[in-house]
């Protein structure tokens, strides 16, 4: 997969650039598709477990507030951490994500400065809760990670 630079995408604002890559706030996307786009454009995809925090806070504030917590103790994690954790703890995790896509609602897209002062882009999404899963839907098949 050839990496692309999000800064080269059309659009005057960060939101415009994300829209050019097919990511719009408020929409839901398959977690594996978000991961793929994140890797393609060097964008960090962050999954939140607490909707209130995701909606009422900022990624920059959350990084500061939870800086002393290990990644696994935070109410948000990078998508790669989540997928690796799932796979390590359940060998059927990959297969189930192919059959039953995990839809993540994008609540924010943006850019912050990384510790080196470079622009770092991100997508923040909220994980669905068990009562939001449609267990009657027919399984899909497709590529895994």
Short mmCIF file of C-alpha atoms in Angstrom, two decimals:
data_model
loop_
_atom_site.label_atom_id
_atom_site.label_comp_id
_atom_site.label_asym_id
_atom_site.label_seq_id
_atom_site.Cartn_x
_atom_site.Cartn_y
_atom_site.Cartn_z
CA UNK A 1 0.00 0.00 0.00
CA UNK A 2 1.45 3.31 -1.07
CA UNK A 3 1.19 5.96 1.62
CA UNK A 4 -0.31 9.32 0.78
CA UNK A 5 0.02 12.69 2.48
CA UNK A 6 -3.23 14.09 3.87
CA UNK A 7 -1.85 17.61 3.38
CA UNK A 8 -1.91 16.97 -0.38
CA UNK A 9 -5.65 16.28 -0.42
CA UNK A 10 -8.02 18.97 -1.72
CA UNK A 11 -9.65 21.20 0.85
CA UNK A 12 -8.98 24.39 2.75
CA UNK A 13 -9.64 23.00 6.22
CA UNK A 14 -8.69 19.82 8.04
CA UNK A 15 -12.33 18.66 7.85
CA UNK A 16 -12.33 19.29 4.07
CA UNK A 17 -9.21 17.15 3.69
CA UNK A 18 -10.77 14.30 5.70
CA UNK A 19 -13.92 14.62 3.61
CA UNK A 20 -11.75 14.24 0.49
CA UNK A 21 -10.51 10.93 1.85
CA UNK A 22 -14.10 9.86 2.56
CA UNK A 23 -14.27 10.50 6.32
CA UNK A 24 -17.09 12.72 7.59
CA UNK A 25 -17.90 13.54 11.21
CA UNK A 26 -21.11 11.93 12.40
CA UNK A 27 -20.93 9.02 9.94
CA UNK A 28 -20.22 5.38 10.81
CA UNK A 29 -17.41 3.34 9.27
CA UNK A 30 -16.14 -0.21 9.54
CA UNK A 31 -13.24 -0.26 12.01
CA UNK A 32 -11.06 -2.10 9.47
CA UNK A 33 -11.76 0.55 6.82
CA UNK A 34 -10.81 3.30 9.27
CA UNK A 35 -7.60 1.46 10.07
CA UNK A 36 -6.78 1.08 6.37
CA UNK A 37 -7.37 4.78 5.65
CA UNK A 38 -5.42 5.75 8.75
CA UNK A 39 -2.45 3.74 7.59
CA UNK A 40 -2.72 5.00 4.01
CA UNK A 41 -2.67 8.66 5.08
CA UNK A 42 -0.56 8.33 8.27
CA UNK A 43 -3.55 9.35 10.38
CA UNK A 44 -3.99 8.03 13.90
CA UNK A 45 -7.38 6.39 14.49
CA UNK A 46 -8.48 6.58 18.12
CA UNK A 47 -11.36 4.51 19.51
CA UNK A 48 -13.26 5.84 22.52
CA UNK A 49 -15.21 3.60 24.90
CA UNK A 50 -17.05 6.49 26.59
CA UNK A 51 -19.31 8.50 24.26
CA UNK A 52 -19.59 11.44 26.69
CA UNK A 53 -15.82 11.84 26.83
CA UNK A 54 -15.50 11.55 23.07
CA UNK A 55 -18.13 14.22 22.45
CA UNK A 56 -17.35 16.62 25.29
CA UNK A 57 -13.56 16.61 25.26
CA UNK A 58 -10.71 17.01 22.81
CA UNK A 59 -8.04 14.53 21.86
CA UNK A 60 -5.31 16.92 22.99
CA UNK A 61 -6.95 17.37 26.43
CA UNK A 62 -7.50 13.62 26.78
CA UNK A 63 -3.86 12.88 26.00
CA UNK A 64 -2.86 15.30 28.74
CA UNK A 65 -5.46 14.12 31.25
CA UNK A 66 -4.56 10.43 30.80
CA UNK A 67 -0.81 10.82 30.22
CA UNK A 68 0.00 8.92 33.42
CA UNK A 69 -2.28 5.98 32.54
CA UNK A 70 -1.04 3.02 30.52
CA UNK A 71 -2.75 2.72 27.14
CA UNK A 72 -4.86 -0.22 28.29
CA UNK A 73 -6.15 1.83 31.25
CA UNK A 74 -7.43 4.75 29.20
CA UNK A 75 -11.02 5.23 28.00
CA UNK A 76 -9.63 5.51 24.45
CA UNK A 77 -7.04 3.49 22.53
CA UNK A 78 -5.39 3.54 19.11
CA UNK A 79 -7.15 1.26 16.63
CA UNK A 80 -4.05 -0.91 16.18
CA UNK A 81 -3.87 -1.53 19.94
CA UNK A 82 -7.55 -2.49 20.01
CA UNK A 83 -7.27 -4.90 17.08
CA UNK A 84 -4.07 -6.50 18.38
CA UNK A 85 -5.58 -6.90 21.86
CA UNK A 86 -8.71 -8.49 20.39
CA UNK A 87 -6.72 -10.91 18.29
CA UNK A 88 -4.42 -11.90 21.16
CA UNK A 89 -7.36 -12.61 23.45
CA UNK A 90 -9.67 -14.29 20.96
CA UNK A 91 -8.33 -16.25 17.99
CA UNK A 92 -11.69 -15.90 16.21
CA UNK A 93 -11.68 -12.07 16.52
CA UNK A 94 -10.39 -11.43 12.98
CA UNK A 95 -12.95 -13.73 11.43
CA UNK A 96 -15.81 -12.22 13.37
CA UNK A 97 -14.83 -8.71 12.27
CA UNK A 98 -14.98 -9.92 8.67
CA UNK A 99 -18.43 -11.44 9.18
CA UNK A 100 -19.84 -8.76 11.46
CA UNK A 101 -18.20 -5.39 10.72
CA UNK A 102 -17.68 -3.21 13.78
CA UNK A 103 -19.17 0.19 12.93
CA UNK A 104 -17.42 3.14 14.55
CA UNK A 105 -19.09 6.56 14.67
CA UNK A 106 -16.62 9.33 13.84
CA UNK A 107 -17.03 12.16 16.34
CA UNK A 108 -14.03 14.28 15.41
CA UNK A 109 -11.20 14.68 12.95
CA UNK A 110 -8.34 17.03 13.49
CA UNK A 111 -4.69 17.84 13.77
CA UNK A 112 -2.39 18.36 16.74
CA UNK A 113 1.32 18.93 17.05
CA UNK A 114 3.29 15.83 17.95
CA UNK A 115 6.13 16.03 20.52
CA UNK A 116 8.54 16.96 17.71
CA UNK A 117 6.32 19.88 16.64
CA UNK A 118 5.12 18.20 13.43
CA UNK A 119 1.47 18.11 12.40
CA UNK A 120 -0.20 14.88 13.45
CA UNK A 121 -3.69 14.09 12.11
CA UNK A 122 -6.28 11.96 13.87
CA UNK A 123 -9.75 10.46 13.64
CA UNK A 124 -11.69 10.00 16.88
CA UNK A 125 -14.47 7.44 16.86
CA UNK A 126 -16.86 5.94 19.41
CA UNK A 127 -17.20 2.21 19.87
CA UNK A 128 -20.75 0.85 19.75
CA UNK A 129 -22.31 -0.72 22.81
CA UNK A 130 -23.70 -4.25 22.82
CA UNK A 131 -27.29 -3.02 22.53
CA UNK A 132 -26.34 -1.26 19.26
CA UNK A 133 -25.29 -4.47 17.50
CA UNK A 134 -27.77 -5.94 15.04
CA UNK A 135 -27.38 -9.64 15.66
CA UNK A 136 -30.04 -10.50 13.07
CA UNK A 137 -28.03 -9.11 10.14
CA UNK A 138 -26.58 -11.60 7.68
CA UNK A 139 -22.80 -12.04 8.07
CA UNK A 140 -20.54 -10.46 5.46
CA UNK A 141 -17.33 -11.84 4.13
CA UNK A 142 -14.33 -9.91 2.98
CA UNK A 143 -10.67 -9.25 3.58
CA UNK A 144 -9.30 -9.33 7.07
CA UNK A 145 -6.79 -6.90 8.53
#
